[in-house]
Amino acid sequence: MRFLHTSDWHLGRSFHRVNLLSAQRAFLDHLVETVRAREVDAVLVAGDVYDRAVPPLAAVELFDDALHRLAGLGVPTVMISGNHDSARRLGVGSGLMERAGIHLRTDPADCGTPVLLADAHGPVALYGLPYLEPAMVRDTLGARRADHAEVLGAAMERVRADLAGRPAGTRSVVLAHAFVTGGAVSDSERDITVGGVASVPAAVFDGVDYAALGHLHGCQTLTERVRYSGSPLAYSFSEAEHRKSSWLVDLDADGAVHAERVDCPVPRPLARIRGRLEQLLEDPGPARHEESWVEATLTDPARPHEPMARLLKRFPHLVSLVFDPDDGPTRSLASYAQRLRGRSDQEIAEDFVEHVRSGRAADEQERAELRLAIDEVRVDDMAAEVAR
């Protein structure tokens, strides 16, 4: 059986205020054409369909069009909600959509209920594990603790229990939206840390033939059977070196996995350039980036006059300007966002405590209190979203 594994569409997202709807439409055109041309048997979408819980109408219309086209090909689609999605909103109408072969899995209680497909070699059970916010789903799944490893482990226990009751030789696929240990992160992924630990071991997926993962935006192979497809478009300059693609996965009669990357269309390449303003304006080297989306880091000791306007004359698609002076004492001019890049909420809070106390870091009890407060805010946000 042949699957096309994709995730993290983030429909409705922009790139440094650049509207990406046309680029997302081009990706979905590519996806539908790949399904048709490569004779795909089912499409797997591992979460973060939308970029936010209440997406703009244009994004919803794009999603609706894609589902109609996939249904028109007669190719089943299995889709889970991610941490950016509103699970309840995404799941509206799932019963009706199921009749058209669009299988939305947004309810944690349904983790052990598969979508059943079949080919010449027998049945294939596809289990959808939506993003599992630990404090929100612990009781539903009967997990011992409210952390990612526990709730995902409890969900997988349901998967294995159901699979054990299936006919011998039933092959299995799991879709999950999570941060699995060993995966490489990007700046554009929302922090899902709970209790200071966000990642889960790849071994949690032992016992299934293939785990189609979403959440991390780089295409990655953790094991031959556990893979991230990554996002189809770059959503931050930290992804400038990514090769954006989907996985075309063939599942043999005995459950062996053969995977091939299918490149996604690139609307415009990304480039990071660095140097003093006059150097970036005059040197021939950066000329190759004149048609790219550009992030320019200026290293001038003093902020130059009108740097954005001057750089735009050479780089018309410049979208981000960062100041990182090469003169040590003036490094405080670096942007606030730049200083926070790659740091978790917990680390930022601890840094703040140390800063306001003139270098005295938080002790273990204070770190635990900060962690608890951050977790409570995240759970409150999730509860408010569910109530909307």
Short mmCIF file of C-alpha atoms in Angstrom, two decimals:
data_model
loop_
_atom_site.label_atom_id
_atom_site.label_comp_id
_atom_site.label_asym_id
_atom_site.label_seq_id
_atom_site.Cartn_x
_atom_site.Cartn_y
_atom_site.Cartn_z
CA MET A 1 0.00 0.00 0.00
CA ARG A 2 1.31 3.42 -0.93
CA PHE A 3 0.92 6.47 1.34
CA LEU A 4 1.80 10.12 0.92
CA HIS A 5 2.88 11.39 4.35
CA THR A 6 2.67 15.15 4.89
CA SER A 7 2.06 17.49 7.81
CA ASP A 8 2.27 21.04 9.14
CA TRP A 9 0.51 22.83 6.32
CA HIS A 10 -0.17 25.84 8.61
CA LEU A 11 -2.78 27.20 6.23
CA GLY A 12 -3.25 30.92 6.82
CA ARG A 13 0.29 31.54 8.02
CA SER A 14 2.39 34.40 6.66
CA PHE A 15 6.15 34.69 6.36
CA HIS A 16 7.40 37.93 7.92
CA ARG A 17 4.12 39.60 6.89
CA VAL A 18 4.28 38.11 3.38
CA ASN A 19 0.99 36.38 2.55
CA LEU A 20 1.69 32.72 1.69
CA LEU A 21 -1.76 31.71 0.52
CA SER A 22 -0.71 31.42 -3.13
CA ALA A 23 2.32 29.34 -2.15
CA GLN A 24 0.12 27.08 -0.02
CA ARG A 25 -2.31 26.73 -2.92
CA ALA A 26 0.61 25.73 -5.18
CA PHE A 27 1.66 23.09 -2.65
CA LEU A 28 -1.85 21.63 -2.51
CA ASP A 29 -1.99 21.57 -6.32
CA HIS A 30 1.30 19.67 -6.21
CA LEU A 31 -0.04 17.30 -3.55
CA VAL A 32 -3.17 16.43 -5.54
CA GLU A 33 -1.13 15.92 -8.71
CA THR A 34 1.35 13.68 -6.84
CA VAL A 35 -1.52 11.58 -5.51
CA ARG A 36 -2.85 11.15 -9.02
CA ALA A 37 0.45 10.64 -10.87
CA ARG A 38 2.11 8.36 -8.30
CA GLU A 39 -1.03 6.25 -7.70
CA VAL A 40 -1.17 6.95 -3.99
CA ASP A 41 -3.57 4.78 -1.99
CA ALA A 42 -4.03 7.13 0.99
CA VAL A 43 -2.89 10.57 2.14
CA LEU A 44 -1.65 11.01 5.72
CA VAL A 45 -1.71 14.51 7.25
CA ALA A 46 -0.03 14.53 10.67
CA GLY A 47 -1.48 17.70 12.18
CA ASP A 48 -1.21 21.50 12.13
CA VAL A 49 -3.51 21.78 9.15
CA TYR A 50 -4.14 25.41 10.10
CA ASP A 51 -1.78 27.91 11.68
CA ARG A 52 -4.18 28.99 14.39
CA ALA A 53 -7.32 27.80 16.12
CA VAL A 54 -9.57 30.28 14.29
CA PRO A 55 -8.15 30.39 10.76
CA PRO A 56 -8.97 33.10 8.20
CA LEU A 57 -11.76 32.34 5.75
CA ALA A 58 -9.35 32.12 2.79
CA ALA A 59 -7.44 29.34 4.56
CA VAL A 60 -10.66 27.42 5.29
CA GLU A 61 -11.69 27.73 1.65
CA LEU A 62 -8.30 26.42 0.54
CA PHE A 63 -8.62 23.46 2.90
CA ASP A 64 -12.16 22.75 1.68
CA ASP A 65 -11.03 22.81 -1.96
CA ALA A 66 -8.15 20.40 -1.27
CA LEU A 67 -10.46 17.91 0.45
CA HIS A 68 -12.97 18.05 -2.41
CA ARG A 69 -10.21 17.34 -4.92
CA LEU A 70 -8.78 14.42 -2.93
CA ALA A 71 -12.26 12.97 -2.46
CA GLY A 72 -12.83 13.39 -6.19
CA LEU A 73 -9.81 11.17 -6.86
CA GLY A 74 -11.33 8.50 -4.63
CA VAL A 75 -8.21 8.48 -2.45
CA PRO A 76 -8.79 8.24 1.33
CA THR A 77 -7.26 10.96 3.50
CA VAL A 78 -6.45 10.41 7.19
CA MET A 79 -5.83 13.63 9.10
CA ILE A 80 -5.17 14.51 12.75
CA SER A 81 -5.26 17.82 14.60
CA GLY A 82 -2.00 19.42 15.76
CA ASN A 83 -1.16 21.84 18.55
CA HIS A 84 -1.93 24.84 16.29
CA ASP A 85 -5.37 23.50 15.35
CA SER A 86 -8.60 23.71 17.26
CA ALA A 87 -9.40 20.01 17.49
CA ARG A 88 -13.12 20.64 17.96
CA ARG A 89 -13.36 22.99 15.00
CA LEU A 90 -11.31 20.77 12.72
CA GLY A 91 -13.47 17.81 13.69
CA VAL A 92 -16.80 19.45 12.84
CA GLY A 93 -18.55 17.42 10.17
CA SER A 94 -16.13 14.49 10.49
CA GLY A 95 -18.98 11.96 10.37
CA LEU A 96 -20.21 13.28 7.04
CA MET A 97 -16.69 13.63 5.65
CA GLU A 98 -15.97 10.01 6.51
CA ARG A 99 -18.50 8.97 3.87
CA ALA A 100 -16.36 10.77 1.27
CA GLY A 101 -13.18 9.06 2.47
CA ILE A 102 -11.90 12.02 4.55
CA HIS A 103 -11.10 10.63 8.00
CA LEU A 104 -10.56 13.32 10.64
CA ARG A 105 -9.13 12.12 13.94
CA THR A 106 -9.32 14.91 16.52
CA ASP A 107 -10.71 13.18 19.64
CA PRO A 108 -8.11 11.56 21.96
CA ALA A 109 -10.72 9.02 23.05
CA ASP A 110 -10.65 7.55 19.52
CA CYS A 111 -6.91 6.76 19.51
CA GLY A 112 -7.57 3.04 19.45
CA THR A 113 -10.18 3.17 16.68
CA PRO A 114 -8.46 2.77 13.30
CA VAL A 115 -9.36 3.67 9.77
CA LEU A 116 -9.34 0.31 8.01
CA LEU A 117 -8.05 0.05 4.45
CA ALA A 118 -7.09 -3.01 2.43
CA ASP A 119 -5.00 -3.97 -0.57
CA ALA A 120 -4.19 -7.25 -2.31
CA HIS A 121 -2.12 -8.34 0.71
CA GLY A 122 -4.80 -7.77 3.33
CA PRO A 123 -5.91 -5.13 5.85
CA VAL A 124 -4.04 -2.03 7.00
CA ALA A 125 -5.11 -0.27 10.22
CA LEU A 126 -4.39 3.46 10.41
CA TYR A 127 -4.57 5.02 13.89
CA GLY A 128 -4.82 8.80 14.33
CA LEU A 129 -3.32 10.25 17.51
CA PRO A 130 -4.11 13.99 17.56
CA TYR A 131 -1.90 16.36 19.52
CA LEU A 132 -2.26 15.29 23.15
CA GLU A 133 -2.00 18.15 25.67
CA PRO A 134 -1.05 16.14 28.78
CA ALA A 135 -3.14 17.90 31.43
CA MET A 136 -6.19 17.93 29.15
CA VAL A 137 -6.14 14.24 28.14
CA ARG A 138 -4.55 12.47 31.11
CA ASP A 139 -7.86 11.28 32.55
CA THR A 140 -9.32 10.40 29.15
CA LEU A 141 -6.38 8.12 28.38
CA GLY A 142 -5.82 6.85 31.92
CA ALA A 143 -2.22 8.08 32.02
CA ARG A 144 -0.36 7.99 35.33
CA ARG A 145 1.13 11.47 34.97
CA ALA A 146 0.40 14.59 32.97
CA ASP A 147 3.43 14.57 30.69
CA HIS A 148 3.96 13.91 27.01
CA ALA A 149 5.63 10.52 27.34
CA GLU A 150 2.89 9.20 29.61
CA VAL A 151 -0.11 10.32 27.56
CA LEU A 152 1.41 9.25 24.25
CA GLY A 153 2.37 5.93 25.81
CA ALA A 154 -1.18 5.46 27.06
CA ALA A 155 -2.53 6.24 23.58
CA MET A 156 -0.17 3.70 22.04
CA GLU A 157 -1.32 1.08 24.54
CA ARG A 158 -4.81 1.50 23.10
CA VAL A 159 -3.40 1.15 19.60
CA ARG A 160 -1.56 -2.08 20.47
CA ALA A 161 -4.59 -3.48 22.29
CA ASP A 162 -6.81 -2.92 19.26
CA LEU A 163 -4.16 -4.26 16.89
CA ALA A 164 -3.81 -7.42 18.98
CA GLY A 165 -7.45 -8.22 18.25
CA ARG A 166 -7.07 -7.82 14.48
CA PRO A 167 -6.46 -10.72 12.09
CA ALA A 168 -2.88 -11.97 11.92
CA GLY A 169 -0.85 -10.10 9.34
CA THR A 170 -2.74 -6.82 9.74
CA ARG A 171 -0.30 -4.02 8.97
CA SER A 172 -0.41 -0.83 11.00
CA VAL A 173 0.29 2.89 10.65
CA VAL A 174 0.13 5.57 13.35
CA LEU A 175 -0.21 9.32 12.77
CA ALA A 176 1.03 11.42 15.69
CA HIS A 177 1.78 15.07 16.38
CA ALA A 178 4.58 15.24 18.94
CA PHE A 179 8.21 16.12 19.61
CA VAL A 180 10.13 12.84 19.44
CA THR A 181 13.62 12.61 20.91
CA GLY A 182 16.30 13.03 18.27
CA GLY A 183 14.30 15.37 16.07
CA ALA A 184 15.86 18.69 15.00
CA VAL A 185 13.80 21.78 15.82
CA SER A 186 13.21 25.07 13.97
CA ASP A 187 12.34 28.57 15.15
CA SER A 188 8.82 28.36 13.70
CA GLU A 189 7.51 25.55 15.90
CA ARG A 190 5.41 26.45 18.92
CA ASP A 191 6.86 25.32 22.24
CA ILE A 192 4.89 22.37 23.66
CA THR A 193 7.04 21.86 26.77
CA VAL A 194 5.10 20.62 29.78
CA GLY A 195 6.75 19.95 33.11
CA GLY A 196 10.07 20.84 31.53
CA VAL A 197 9.95 17.83 29.19
CA ALA A 198 8.48 18.00 25.70
CA SER A 199 10.07 15.05 23.90
CA VAL A 200 9.11 11.39 23.87
CA PRO A 201 11.29 8.44 22.83
CA ALA A 202 10.87 6.94 19.37
CA ALA A 203 10.45 3.56 21.08
CA VAL A 204 6.93 4.60 22.11
CA PHE A 205 5.91 3.64 18.56
CA ASP A 206 7.30 0.09 18.78
CA GLY A 207 4.88 -2.49 17.46
CA VAL A 208 3.55 -0.59 14.44
CA ASP A 209 4.89 -0.71 10.91
CA TYR A 210 5.09 3.04 10.30
CA ALA A 211 4.76 6.21 12.39
CA ALA A 212 3.89 9.31 10.35
CA LEU A 213 4.91 12.24 12.53
CA GLY A 214 4.08 15.93 12.49
CA HIS A 215 5.16 18.99 14.51
CA LEU A 216 8.83 19.45 13.58
CA HIS A 217 9.26 21.38 10.35
CA GLY A 218 12.31 19.59 8.96
CA CYS A 219 11.92 16.34 7.01
CA GLN A 220 13.67 13.74 9.18
CA THR A 221 14.20 9.99 9.53
CA LEU A 222 14.44 8.98 13.19
CA THR A 223 14.28 5.28 12.31
CA GLU A 224 13.25 3.53 9.10
CA ARG A 225 9.74 3.26 10.57
CA VAL A 226 9.52 6.63 12.38
CA ARG A 227 9.69 9.77 10.22
CA TYR A 228 8.77 13.44 10.12
CA SER A 229 7.60 14.78 6.78
CA GLY A 230 8.25 18.37 7.85
CA SER A 231 6.32 21.41 6.66
CA PRO A 232 5.81 21.87 2.90
CA LEU A 233 6.98 25.50 3.10
CA ALA A 234 9.64 27.29 5.12
CA TYR A 235 8.08 29.33 7.91
CA SER A 236 11.27 30.78 9.43
CA PHE A 237 14.78 31.59 8.30
CA SER A 238 16.04 28.75 10.49
CA GLU A 239 14.62 26.52 7.72
CA ALA A 240 16.69 28.16 4.98
CA GLU A 241 18.70 24.97 4.44
CA HIS A 242 15.71 22.62 4.57
CA ARG A 243 14.74 20.56 1.56
CA LYS A 244 10.95 20.70 1.78
CA SER A 245 9.28 17.43 0.83
CA SER A 246 6.71 14.76 1.64
CA TRP A 247 7.34 11.05 2.14
CA LEU A 248 6.03 8.57 -0.44
CA VAL A 249 5.84 5.40 1.62
CA ASP A 250 5.29 1.89 0.28
CA LEU A 251 4.22 -0.68 2.85
CA ASP A 252 4.99 -4.19 1.63
CA ALA A 253 2.97 -7.32 2.27
CA ASP A 254 5.11 -8.12 5.33
CA GLY A 255 5.09 -4.55 6.65
CA ALA A 256 8.51 -3.55 5.33
CA VAL A 257 8.83 0.21 4.68
CA HIS A 258 10.26 1.76 1.53
CA ALA A 259 10.26 5.58 1.60
CA GLU A 260 11.05 8.17 -1.08
CA ARG A 261 11.14 11.95 -0.71
CA VAL A 262 8.92 13.97 -3.04
CA ASP A 263 10.09 17.59 -3.26
CA CYS A 264 7.58 20.38 -2.71
CA PRO A 265 7.45 23.48 -4.92
CA VAL A 266 9.58 26.37 -3.62
CA PRO A 267 7.86 29.76 -3.99
CA ARG A 268 11.09 31.67 -3.38
CA PRO A 269 14.43 30.58 -1.87
CA LEU A 270 15.51 31.86 1.54
CA ALA A 271 18.84 33.51 2.24
CA ARG A 272 20.59 34.80 5.33
CA ILE A 273 23.25 37.42 4.65
CA ARG A 274 25.54 39.08 7.17
CA GLY A 275 27.98 41.97 7.17
CA ARG A 276 28.30 45.73 7.32
CA LEU A 277 25.80 47.68 5.28
CA GLU A 278 28.20 48.99 2.65
CA GLN A 279 29.63 45.51 2.18
CA LEU A 280 26.18 44.02 1.57
CA LEU A 281 25.32 46.82 -0.87
CA GLU A 282 28.53 46.69 -2.91
CA ASP A 283 30.09 43.22 -2.78
CA PRO A 284 29.27 40.95 -5.75
CA GLY A 285 28.85 37.82 -3.58
CA PRO A 286 25.32 38.46 -2.31
CA ALA A 287 24.06 39.12 -5.86
CA ARG A 288 22.80 35.52 -6.08
CA HIS A 289 20.28 36.32 -3.33
CA GLU A 290 18.66 39.31 -5.03
CA GLU A 291 15.51 37.30 -5.88
CA SER A 292 15.38 35.46 -2.55
CA TRP A 293 13.50 36.26 0.63
CA VAL A 294 16.33 37.73 2.65
CA GLU A 295 17.20 38.13 6.31
CA ALA A 296 20.05 40.62 6.61
CA THR A 297 22.13 40.85 9.77
CA LEU A 298 24.05 44.12 10.00
CA THR A 299 27.28 44.09 11.97
CA ASP A 300 28.03 47.84 11.80
CA PRO A 301 29.18 49.16 15.22
CA ALA A 302 26.60 51.98 14.91
CA ARG A 303 23.17 51.70 13.37
CA PRO A 304 23.38 53.00 9.76
CA HIS A 305 21.01 55.59 8.32
CA GLU A 306 17.87 54.09 6.72
CA PRO A 307 19.33 50.59 6.31
CA MET A 308 16.05 48.93 5.29
CA ALA A 309 15.33 51.36 2.47
CA ARG A 310 18.87 51.13 1.16
CA LEU A 311 18.99 47.34 1.26
CA LEU A 312 15.62 47.02 -0.46
CA LYS A 313 17.08 48.66 -3.56
CA ARG A 314 19.36 45.66 -4.00
CA PHE A 315 17.26 42.98 -2.27
CA PRO A 316 13.62 43.77 -3.13
CA HIS A 317 12.39 40.75 -1.13
CA LEU A 318 14.19 41.65 2.09
CA VAL A 319 11.76 40.79 4.89
CA SER A 320 13.88 40.73 8.05
CA LEU A 321 16.58 43.07 9.35
CA VAL A 322 18.65 42.16 12.40
CA PHE A 323 21.33 44.22 14.16
CA ASP A 324 24.26 42.32 15.65
CA PRO A 325 27.16 44.79 15.95
CA ASP A 326 30.63 43.31 15.82
CA ASP A 327 31.75 45.83 18.46
CA GLY A 328 31.29 43.94 21.73
CA PRO A 329 29.96 46.74 23.99
CA THR A 330 27.12 47.56 21.58
CA ARG A 331 25.76 44.01 21.25
CA SER A 332 22.81 45.07 23.41
CA LEU A 333 21.37 46.60 20.21
CA ALA A 334 20.47 43.11 18.98
CA SER A 335 16.71 42.73 18.69
CA TYR A 336 14.67 41.29 21.51
CA ALA A 337 13.38 38.52 19.23
CA GLN A 338 16.95 37.66 18.23
CA ARG A 339 18.02 37.28 21.84
CA LEU A 340 15.10 34.95 22.58
CA ARG A 341 15.48 32.80 19.48
CA GLY A 342 15.59 29.08 20.26
CA ARG A 343 14.79 29.48 23.98
CA SER A 344 11.86 27.81 25.71
CA ASP A 345 9.31 29.62 27.88
CA GLN A 346 10.95 28.08 30.94
CA GLU A 347 14.41 29.31 29.97
CA ILE A 348 13.13 32.83 29.23
CA ALA A 349 11.38 33.01 32.62
CA GLU A 350 14.50 31.79 34.44
CA ASP A 351 16.65 34.30 32.56
CA PHE A 352 14.27 37.08 33.61
CA VAL A 353 14.51 36.10 37.27
CA GLU A 354 18.30 36.09 37.07
CA HIS A 355 18.32 39.47 35.30
CA VAL A 356 16.09 41.31 37.80
CA ARG A 357 18.07 39.86 40.71
CA SER A 358 21.40 41.06 39.33
CA GLY A 359 22.78 37.67 38.42
CA ARG A 360 21.31 35.45 41.16
CA ALA A 361 19.73 32.51 39.32
CA ALA A 362 16.49 30.77 40.30
CA ASP A 363 16.96 27.86 42.69
CA GLU A 364 15.37 24.44 42.22
CA GLN A 365 12.18 25.32 44.11
CA GLU A 366 11.76 28.54 42.14
CA ARG A 367 12.33 26.72 38.85
CA ALA A 368 9.63 24.24 39.84
CA GLU A 369 7.22 27.10 40.64
CA LEU A 370 7.94 28.74 37.29
CA ARG A 371 7.39 25.44 35.51
CA LEU A 372 4.06 24.94 37.28
CA ALA A 373 2.91 28.46 36.43
CA ILE A 374 3.83 28.04 32.74
CA ASP A 375 2.03 24.70 32.58
CA GLU A 376 -1.09 26.18 34.20
CA VAL A 377 -1.16 29.05 31.69
CA ARG A 378 -0.84 26.60 28.79
CA VAL A 379 -3.65 24.40 30.15
CA ASP A 380 -5.87 27.47 30.75
CA ASP A 381 -5.28 28.56 27.16
CA MET A 382 -6.22 25.10 25.89
CA ALA A 383 -9.34 25.01 28.08
CA ALA A 384 -10.41 28.44 26.84
CA GLU A 385 -9.99 27.30 23.25
CA VAL A 386 -12.08 24.18 23.87
CA ALA A 387 -14.82 26.34 25.41
CA ARG A 388 -15.04 28.71 22.43
#
